């Protein structure tokens, strides 16, 4: 989603604030959890092939120690999974990862099948969800690169929240499972070789996914939701698979950051951003911003230095109003999605009801038709009998 009003931040801007990426507004402190750090060199020892103890590798994986972890190669019927050996228990976090879906050997211009990112309560085995099992409890973000029975543009990115009871609607590219999604056309053969992604989650249900397709910090929001609640603890996982069609799926790097206020308290809800901005303490770290001050040494010599400059209170108030407007917009969008889901369910039951009514009406008409036909046949027989007499 983009910003529909000049009084609110766009979803990309909100995520930059949450992740501490905003140049003019740094109100969040984030700390990296090294247990979920995956980057080159991936092997502890090239000769032994020993991998990091923080990750569990399974399937048709190819590791180029200084380049990537290739989940699938340009070969038919491959699948693989990489899962963390530790569970994420942060209340709010930013997951940053670099990936590349690429290839040359397409079949009739087609490639497939895709990959998935999992936040699940268990490490998953082999299955139909881009190489992982379908009966998981948690969230999956599926990057589908091949169109089966679904209309639209591919690659397509979709979110699926499963409680362990749902099966994957593979024939329709997960349409029955999807809670939201976006077209990710630039994910295939990215111009810069790698696409950067960031996923934000806040305990009160805020979740948002951005892509930086060109690695130039020009983020594009895929989806933002306000009503998604993950399990308390969960593993981080990645999977991929090929079928008769194939492609390379490379996982290059992952980082997980816990999000904190400057007083070291975790961010528990989106409203914490508003509380930080309305903090009455004038010496709070969030009341300052980095600025460049030019110092004149003499007529021909000037130097620049980085200083901590107090933020204009008017700017702060304007920022607070924009955050409040953003919160209202996101809540409104969440309510609209709930209403659309209710209408969808209502329409489905209405359709079922109409089908049942049609079947009942057809049955009644058939019974009436049979009854009338029998009566006419009986009258005809009686008429013939009277004629014979």
GROMACS .gro file of C-alpha atoms in nm:
model
  389
    1UNK     CA    1   0.000   0.000   0.000
    2UNK     CA    2   0.109   0.356  -0.056
    3UNK     CA    3   0.013   0.660   0.142
    4UNK     CA    4  -0.330   0.791   0.055
    5UNK     CA    5  -0.283   1.113   0.248
    6UNK     CA    6  -0.005   1.366   0.292
    7UNK     CA    7  -0.080   1.352   0.665
    8UNK     CA    8   0.030   0.991   0.705
    9UNK     CA    9   0.347   0.792   0.644
   10UNK     CA   10   0.349   0.534   0.368
   11UNK     CA   11   0.398   0.174   0.477
   12UNK     CA   12   0.754   0.186   0.346
   13UNK     CA   13   0.825   0.498   0.556
   14UNK     CA   14   0.672   0.338   0.865
   15UNK     CA   15   0.893   0.033   0.821
   16UNK     CA   16   1.200   0.251   0.780
   17UNK     CA   17   1.114   0.420   1.111
   18UNK     CA   18   1.057   0.082   1.278
   19UNK     CA   19   1.387  -0.051   1.147
   20UNK     CA   20   1.583   0.260   1.232
   21UNK     CA   21   1.651   0.322   0.862
   22UNK     CA   22   1.491   0.666   0.848
   23UNK     CA   23   1.763   0.928   0.811
   24UNK     CA   24   1.569   1.202   0.988
   25UNK     CA   25   1.380   1.001   1.247
   26UNK     CA   26   1.569   0.751   1.465
   27UNK     CA   27   1.346   0.653   1.757
   28UNK     CA   28   1.403   0.276   1.761
   29UNK     CA   29   1.700   0.078   1.883
   30UNK     CA   30   1.756  -0.264   1.730
   31UNK     CA   31   1.984  -0.547   1.837
   32UNK     CA   32   2.086  -0.833   1.609
   33UNK     CA   33   2.041  -1.191   1.725
   34UNK     CA   34   2.346  -1.382   1.591
   35UNK     CA   35   2.165  -1.719   1.612
   36UNK     CA   36   1.970  -1.624   1.300
   37UNK     CA   37   2.262  -1.477   1.110
   38UNK     CA   38   2.336  -1.663   0.787
   39UNK     CA   39   2.609  -1.519   0.566
   40UNK     CA   40   2.928  -1.624   0.388
   41UNK     CA   41   3.138  -1.816   0.459
   42UNK     CA   42   2.856  -2.068   0.516
   43UNK     CA   43   3.086  -2.360   0.589
   44UNK     CA   44   3.306  -2.379   0.896
   45UNK     CA   45   3.554  -2.582   0.693
   46UNK     CA   46   3.563  -2.610   0.313
   47UNK     CA   47   3.724  -2.954   0.323
   48UNK     CA   48   3.494  -3.114   0.580
   49UNK     CA   49   3.178  -2.943   0.454
   50UNK     CA   50   3.071  -2.873   0.813
   51UNK     CA   51   2.791  -2.616   0.825
   52UNK     CA   52   2.693  -2.364   1.092
   53UNK     CA   53   2.547  -2.519   1.411
   54UNK     CA   54   2.277  -2.250   1.404
   55UNK     CA   55   2.112  -2.395   1.092
   56UNK     CA   56   1.970  -2.726   0.976
   57UNK     CA   57   2.018  -2.801   0.602
   58UNK     CA   58   1.814  -3.068   0.423
   59UNK     CA   59   1.752  -3.168   0.061
   60UNK     CA   60   1.916  -3.083  -0.270
   61UNK     CA   61   2.124  -2.794  -0.137
   62UNK     CA   62   2.436  -2.665  -0.309
   63UNK     CA   63   2.661  -2.437  -0.100
   64UNK     CA   64   2.912  -2.205  -0.265
   65UNK     CA   65   3.096  -2.099   0.047
   66UNK     CA   66   3.160  -1.737  -0.048
   67UNK     CA   67   2.853  -1.682  -0.267
   68UNK     CA   68   2.524  -1.842  -0.169
   69UNK     CA   69   2.322  -2.130  -0.031
   70UNK     CA   70   2.145  -2.265  -0.341
   71UNK     CA   71   1.815  -2.423  -0.238
   72UNK     CA   72   1.735  -2.549  -0.587
   73UNK     CA   73   1.939  -2.563  -0.905
   74UNK     CA   74   1.834  -2.574  -1.269
   75UNK     CA   75   1.738  -2.939  -1.244
   76UNK     CA   76   1.403  -3.114  -1.235
   77UNK     CA   77   1.228  -3.234  -0.918
   78UNK     CA   78   1.450  -3.085  -0.650
   79UNK     CA   79   1.348  -2.966  -0.304
   80UNK     CA   80   1.529  -2.842   0.004
   81UNK     CA   81   1.483  -2.676   0.342
   82UNK     CA   82   1.697  -2.460   0.570
   83UNK     CA   83   1.567  -2.407   0.925
   84UNK     CA   84   1.714  -2.234   1.227
   85UNK     CA   85   1.805  -2.455   1.521
   86UNK     CA   86   1.683  -2.191   1.765
   87UNK     CA   87   1.337  -2.044   1.807
   88UNK     CA   88   1.254  -1.677   1.771
   89UNK     CA   89   1.098  -1.545   2.091
   90UNK     CA   90   1.128  -1.170   2.030
   91UNK     CA   91   0.802  -0.981   2.075
   92UNK     CA   92   0.887  -0.751   1.785
   93UNK     CA   93   1.153  -0.793   1.519
   94UNK     CA   94   1.286  -0.710   1.175
   95UNK     CA   95   1.389  -1.001   0.953
   96UNK     CA   96   1.621  -0.892   0.675
   97UNK     CA   97   1.718  -1.135   0.401
   98UNK     CA   98   1.883  -1.136   0.059
   99UNK     CA   99   1.768  -1.377  -0.211
  100UNK     CA  100   1.802  -1.442  -0.581
  101UNK     CA  101   1.563  -1.637  -0.805
  102UNK     CA  102   1.740  -1.673  -1.136
  103UNK     CA  103   1.813  -1.899  -1.430
  104UNK     CA  104   1.886  -1.941  -1.799
  105UNK     CA  105   1.760  -2.287  -1.888
  106UNK     CA  106   1.388  -2.216  -1.906
  107UNK     CA  107   1.153  -2.469  -2.068
  108UNK     CA  108   0.951  -2.293  -2.341
  109UNK     CA  109   1.010  -1.964  -2.161
  110UNK     CA  110   0.877  -2.102  -1.830
  111UNK     CA  111   1.042  -2.167  -1.495
  112UNK     CA  112   0.930  -2.288  -1.152
  113UNK     CA  113   0.819  -2.372  -0.895
  114UNK     CA  114   0.917  -2.123  -0.623
  115UNK     CA  115   1.025  -2.078  -0.264
  116UNK     CA  116   0.877  -2.007   0.079
  117UNK     CA  117   0.974  -1.840   0.405
  118UNK     CA  118   0.838  -1.997   0.725
  119UNK     CA  119   0.784  -1.878   1.081
  120UNK     CA  120   0.662  -2.208   1.224
  121UNK     CA  121   0.648  -2.381   1.561
  122UNK     CA  122   0.833  -2.685   1.422
  123UNK     CA  123   1.115  -2.747   1.177
  124UNK     CA  124   0.937  -2.876   0.868
  125UNK     CA  125   1.004  -3.183   0.660
  126UNK     CA  126   0.955  -3.238   0.288
  127UNK     CA  127   0.614  -3.154   0.148
  128UNK     CA  128   0.403  -2.974  -0.116
  129UNK     CA  129   0.450  -2.613   0.003
  130UNK     CA  130   0.752  -2.523  -0.208
  131UNK     CA  131   0.935  -2.826  -0.073
  132UNK     CA  132   0.804  -2.814   0.286
  133UNK     CA  133   0.516  -2.985   0.461
  134UNK     CA  134   0.173  -2.821   0.466
  135UNK     CA  135   0.045  -2.898   0.815
  136UNK     CA  136   0.249  -2.627   0.989
  137UNK     CA  137   0.149  -2.388   1.264
  138UNK     CA  138   0.256  -2.032   1.189
  139UNK     CA  139   0.309  -1.802   0.893
  140UNK     CA  140   0.437  -1.880   0.546
  141UNK     CA  141   0.529  -1.629   0.277
  142UNK     CA  142   0.523  -1.809  -0.058
  143UNK     CA  143   0.699  -1.683  -0.369
  144UNK     CA  144   0.527  -1.868  -0.653
  145UNK     CA  145   0.704  -1.839  -0.988
  146UNK     CA  146   0.483  -2.070  -1.197
  147UNK     CA  147   0.115  -2.018  -1.274
  148UNK     CA  148  -0.096  -2.333  -1.235
  149UNK     CA  149  -0.470  -2.266  -1.232
  150UNK     CA  150  -0.470  -1.907  -1.114
  151UNK     CA  151  -0.505  -1.592  -1.323
  152UNK     CA  152  -0.271  -1.298  -1.280
  153UNK     CA  153   0.094  -1.196  -1.309
  154UNK     CA  154   0.375  -1.413  -1.170
  155UNK     CA  155   0.598  -1.433  -0.967
  156UNK     CA  156   0.333  -1.383  -0.703
  157UNK     CA  157   0.401  -1.338  -0.330
  158UNK     CA  158   0.136  -1.445  -0.081
  159UNK     CA  159   0.102  -1.477   0.296
  160UNK     CA  160  -0.062  -1.781   0.454
  161UNK     CA  161  -0.144  -1.811   0.825
  162UNK     CA  162  -0.198  -2.177   0.916
  163UNK     CA  163  -0.306  -2.335   1.245
  164UNK     CA  164  -0.183  -2.678   1.139
  165UNK     CA  165  -0.514  -2.795   0.994
  166UNK     CA  166  -0.512  -2.641   0.645
  167UNK     CA  167  -0.392  -2.815   0.330
  168UNK     CA  168  -0.213  -2.626   0.054
  169UNK     CA  169  -0.429  -2.536  -0.247
  170UNK     CA  170  -0.151  -2.621  -0.489
  171UNK     CA  171  -0.367  -2.661  -0.801
  172UNK     CA  172  -0.482  -2.299  -0.764
  173UNK     CA  173  -0.145  -2.159  -0.650
  174UNK     CA  174  -0.258  -2.126  -0.288
  175UNK     CA  175  -0.558  -1.907  -0.366
  176UNK     CA  176  -0.771  -2.072  -0.095
  177UNK     CA  177  -0.496  -2.015   0.165
  178UNK     CA  178  -0.397  -1.657   0.085
  179UNK     CA  179  -0.470  -1.379   0.333
  180UNK     CA  180  -0.290  -1.114   0.128
  181UNK     CA  181  -0.028  -1.086  -0.143
  182UNK     CA  182   0.139  -0.887  -0.420
  183UNK     CA  183   0.295  -0.927  -0.763
  184UNK     CA  184   0.673  -0.965  -0.743
  185UNK     CA  185   0.764  -0.947  -1.111
  186UNK     CA  186   1.115  -0.809  -1.041
  187UNK     CA  187   1.204  -1.105  -0.817
  188UNK     CA  188   1.290  -1.312  -1.124
  189UNK     CA  189   1.643  -1.254  -1.255
  190UNK     CA  190   1.695  -0.932  -1.055
  191UNK     CA  191   1.900  -0.667  -1.235
  192UNK     CA  192   2.143  -0.631  -0.944
  193UNK     CA  193   2.166  -1.008  -0.901
  194UNK     CA  194   2.011  -1.006  -0.553
  195UNK     CA  195   1.687  -0.872  -0.403
  196UNK     CA  196   1.680  -0.741  -0.048
  197UNK     CA  197   1.370  -0.803   0.166
  198UNK     CA  198   1.262  -0.695   0.513
  199UNK     CA  199   0.978  -0.835   0.723
  200UNK     CA  200   0.856  -0.648   1.031
  201UNK     CA  201   0.644  -0.795   1.308
  202UNK     CA  202   0.505  -0.626   1.619
  203UNK     CA  203   0.333  -0.832   1.888
  204UNK     CA  204  -0.001  -0.650   1.859
  205UNK     CA  205  -0.056  -0.790   1.508
  206UNK     CA  206   0.136  -0.550   1.283
  207UNK     CA  207   0.322  -0.730   1.006
  208UNK     CA  208   0.468  -0.584   0.688
  209UNK     CA  209   0.688  -0.702   0.401
  210UNK     CA  210   0.901  -0.476   0.176
  211UNK     CA  211   1.126  -0.552  -0.120
  212UNK     CA  212   1.424  -0.351  -0.242
  213UNK     CA  213   1.448  -0.484  -0.598
  214UNK     CA  214   1.753  -0.277  -0.705
  215UNK     CA  215   1.944  -0.263  -0.376
  216UNK     CA  216   1.921   0.116  -0.372
  217UNK     CA  217   1.705   0.155  -0.057
  218UNK     CA  218   1.400   0.225  -0.276
  219UNK     CA  219   1.165  -0.001  -0.084
  220UNK     CA  220   0.835  -0.128  -0.226
  221UNK     CA  221   0.572  -0.255   0.015
  222UNK     CA  222   0.423  -0.595  -0.068
  223UNK     CA  223   0.169  -0.610   0.214
  224UNK     CA  224   0.092  -0.460   0.554
  225UNK     CA  225  -0.155  -0.617   0.797
  226UNK     CA  226  -0.266  -0.519   1.146
  227UNK     CA  227  -0.435  -0.840   1.262
  228UNK     CA  228  -0.179  -1.121   1.231
  229UNK     CA  229  -0.074  -1.297   1.550
  230UNK     CA  230   0.216  -1.541   1.540
  231UNK     CA  231   0.278  -1.825   1.787
  232UNK     CA  232   0.483  -1.739   2.096
  233UNK     CA  233   0.801  -1.914   1.978
  234UNK     CA  234   0.882  -2.028   1.626
  235UNK     CA  235   1.160  -2.137   1.395
  236UNK     CA  236   1.276  -1.943   1.091
  237UNK     CA  237   1.289  -2.147   0.773
  238UNK     CA  238   1.336  -2.127   0.397
  239UNK     CA  239   1.238  -2.384   0.136
  240UNK     CA  240   1.228  -2.423  -0.242
  241UNK     CA  241   1.133  -2.678  -0.504
  242UNK     CA  242   1.135  -2.749  -0.877
  243UNK     CA  243   0.912  -2.979  -1.081
  244UNK     CA  244   0.924  -3.037  -1.455
  245UNK     CA  245   1.029  -2.672  -1.468
  246UNK     CA  246   1.329  -2.543  -1.278
  247UNK     CA  247   1.528  -2.239  -1.162
  248UNK     CA  248   1.802  -2.142  -0.920
  249UNK     CA  249   1.686  -2.021  -0.579
  250UNK     CA  250   1.974  -1.868  -0.383
  251UNK     CA  251   1.965  -1.764  -0.020
  252UNK     CA  252   2.249  -1.517   0.027
  253UNK     CA  253   2.215  -1.362   0.372
  254UNK     CA  254   1.977  -1.335   0.670
  255UNK     CA  255   1.968  -1.109   0.977
  256UNK     CA  256   1.718  -1.089   1.262
  257UNK     CA  257   1.692  -0.778   1.479
  258UNK     CA  258   1.496  -0.729   1.802
  259UNK     CA  259   1.324  -0.389   1.820
  260UNK     CA  260   1.356  -0.181   2.138
  261UNK     CA  261   1.282   0.162   2.270
  262UNK     CA  262   1.584   0.364   2.376
  263UNK     CA  263   1.516   0.271   2.740
  264UNK     CA  264   1.576  -0.096   2.640
  265UNK     CA  265   1.209  -0.190   2.670
  266UNK     CA  266   1.083  -0.402   2.377
  267UNK     CA  267   0.838  -0.259   2.127
  268UNK     CA  268   0.517  -0.444   2.214
  269UNK     CA  269   0.267  -0.258   2.000
  270UNK     CA  270   0.250  -0.014   1.714
  271UNK     CA  271   0.116   0.249   1.951
  272UNK     CA  272   0.461   0.254   2.120
  273UNK     CA  273   0.582   0.470   1.830
  274UNK     CA  274   0.324   0.732   1.925
  275UNK     CA  275   0.421   0.715   2.292
  276UNK     CA  276   0.789   0.764   2.205
  277UNK     CA  277   0.713   1.069   1.994
  278UNK     CA  278   0.491   1.222   2.265
  279UNK     CA  279   0.749   1.159   2.542
  280UNK     CA  280   0.757   1.477   2.757
  281UNK     CA  281   1.126   1.430   2.848
  282UNK     CA  282   1.316   1.683   2.633
  283UNK     CA  283   1.642   1.489   2.676
  284UNK     CA  284   1.511   1.159   2.539
  285UNK     CA  285   1.735   1.020   2.265
  286UNK     CA  286   1.447   1.032   2.018
  287UNK     CA  287   1.434   1.410   2.054
  288UNK     CA  288   1.766   1.435   1.874
  289UNK     CA  289   1.867   1.365   1.516
  290UNK     CA  290   2.197   1.334   1.335
  291UNK     CA  291   2.299   1.640   1.138
  292UNK     CA  292   2.605   1.755   0.948
  293UNK     CA  293   2.760   2.080   1.066
  294UNK     CA  294   3.006   2.264   0.843
  295UNK     CA  295   3.294   2.417   1.036
  296UNK     CA  296   3.495   2.699   0.872
  297UNK     CA  297   3.864   2.668   0.962
  298UNK     CA  298   3.987   2.949   0.740
  299UNK     CA  299   3.903   3.106   0.406
  300UNK     CA  300   4.006   2.799   0.205
  301UNK     CA  301   3.944   2.520   0.454
  302UNK     CA  302   3.608   2.381   0.559
  303UNK     CA  303   3.534   2.063   0.747
  304UNK     CA  304   3.215   1.876   0.819
  305UNK     CA  305   3.136   1.695   1.138
  306UNK     CA  306   2.846   1.487   1.258
  307UNK     CA  307   2.656   1.639   1.550
  308UNK     CA  308   2.350   1.554   1.754
  309UNK     CA  309   2.097   1.825   1.689
  310UNK     CA  310   1.776   1.877   1.882
  311UNK     CA  311   1.476   1.812   1.664
  312UNK     CA  312   1.243   2.104   1.600
  313UNK     CA  313   0.937   2.066   1.825
  314UNK     CA  314   0.714   2.165   1.535
  315UNK     CA  315   0.868   1.890   1.324
  316UNK     CA  316   0.820   1.649   1.612
  317UNK     CA  317   0.451   1.740   1.644
  318UNK     CA  318   0.404   1.704   1.270
  319UNK     CA  319   0.574   1.362   1.282
  320UNK     CA  320   0.348   1.257   1.570
  321UNK     CA  321   0.040   1.361   1.374
  322UNK     CA  322   0.162   1.165   1.073
  323UNK     CA  323   0.220   0.856   1.290
  324UNK     CA  324  -0.130   0.891   1.435
  325UNK     CA  325  -0.274   0.926   1.084
  326UNK     CA  326  -0.076   0.620   0.975
  327UNK     CA  327  -0.212   0.417   1.266
  328UNK     CA  328  -0.568   0.520   1.178
  329UNK     CA  329  -0.509   0.430   0.812
  330UNK     CA  330  -0.369   0.086   0.893
  331UNK     CA  331  -0.655   0.012   1.134
  332UNK     CA  332  -0.904   0.125   0.870
  333UNK     CA  333  -0.741  -0.104   0.613
  334UNK     CA  334  -0.751  -0.393   0.864
  335UNK     CA  335  -1.122  -0.331   0.931
  336UNK     CA  336  -1.186  -0.319   0.557
  337UNK     CA  337  -1.008  -0.654   0.510
  338UNK     CA  338  -1.214  -0.807   0.792
  339UNK     CA  339  -1.530  -0.673   0.630
  340UNK     CA  340  -1.423  -0.814   0.293
  341UNK     CA  341  -1.355  -1.154   0.455
  342UNK     CA  342  -1.698  -1.149   0.621
  343UNK     CA  343  -1.860  -1.052   0.292
  344UNK     CA  344  -1.669  -1.328   0.117
  345UNK     CA  345  -1.786  -1.584   0.374
  346UNK     CA  346  -2.139  -1.441   0.357
  347UNK     CA  347  -2.135  -1.463  -0.023
  348UNK     CA  348  -2.011  -1.821  -0.004
  349UNK     CA  349  -2.291  -1.927   0.231
  350UNK     CA  350  -2.541  -1.735   0.019
  351UNK     CA  351  -2.416  -1.924  -0.285
  352UNK     CA  352  -2.446  -2.257  -0.101
  353UNK     CA  353  -2.795  -2.159   0.018
  354UNK     CA  354  -2.902  -2.071  -0.336
  355UNK     CA  355  -2.765  -2.401  -0.464
  356UNK     CA  356  -2.957  -2.591  -0.196
  357UNK     CA  357  -3.274  -2.395  -0.271
  358UNK     CA  358  -3.227  -2.467  -0.640
  359UNK     CA  359  -3.181  -2.839  -0.568
  360UNK     CA  360  -3.490  -2.844  -0.342
  361UNK     CA  361  -3.696  -2.649  -0.596
  362UNK     CA  362  -3.580  -2.879  -0.875
  363UNK     CA  363  -3.670  -3.184  -0.665
  364UNK     CA  364  -4.017  -3.044  -0.589
  365UNK     CA  365  -4.075  -2.962  -0.955
  366UNK     CA  366  -3.961  -3.311  -1.048
  367UNK     CA  367  -4.201  -3.466  -0.795
  368UNK     CA  368  -4.485  -3.248  -0.924
  369UNK     CA  369  -4.393  -3.340  -1.281
  370UNK     CA  370  -4.390  -3.713  -1.199
  371UNK     CA  371  -4.719  -3.680  -1.010
  372UNK     CA  372  -4.891  -3.500  -1.298
  373UNK     CA  373  -4.754  -3.751  -1.549
  374UNK     CA  374  -4.879  -4.044  -1.340
  375UNK     CA  375  -5.222  -3.881  -1.303
  376UNK     CA  376  -5.247  -3.818  -1.676
  377UNK     CA  377  -5.145  -4.179  -1.747
  378UNK     CA  378  -5.411  -4.308  -1.503
  379UNK     CA  379  -5.680  -4.089  -1.664
  380UNK     CA  380  -5.579  -4.216  -2.006
  381UNK     CA  381  -5.613  -4.575  -1.889
  382UNK     CA  382  -5.957  -4.501  -1.736
  383UNK     CA  383  -6.067  -4.339  -2.063
  384UNK     CA  384  -5.961  -4.645  -2.261
  385UNK     CA  385  -6.146  -4.876  -2.021
  386UNK     CA  386  -6.466  -4.669  -2.053
  387UNK     CA  387  -6.439  -4.676  -2.432
  388UNK     CA  388  -6.416  -5.056  -2.435
  389UNK     CA  389  -6.734  -5.086  -2.229
   0.00000   0.00000   0.00000
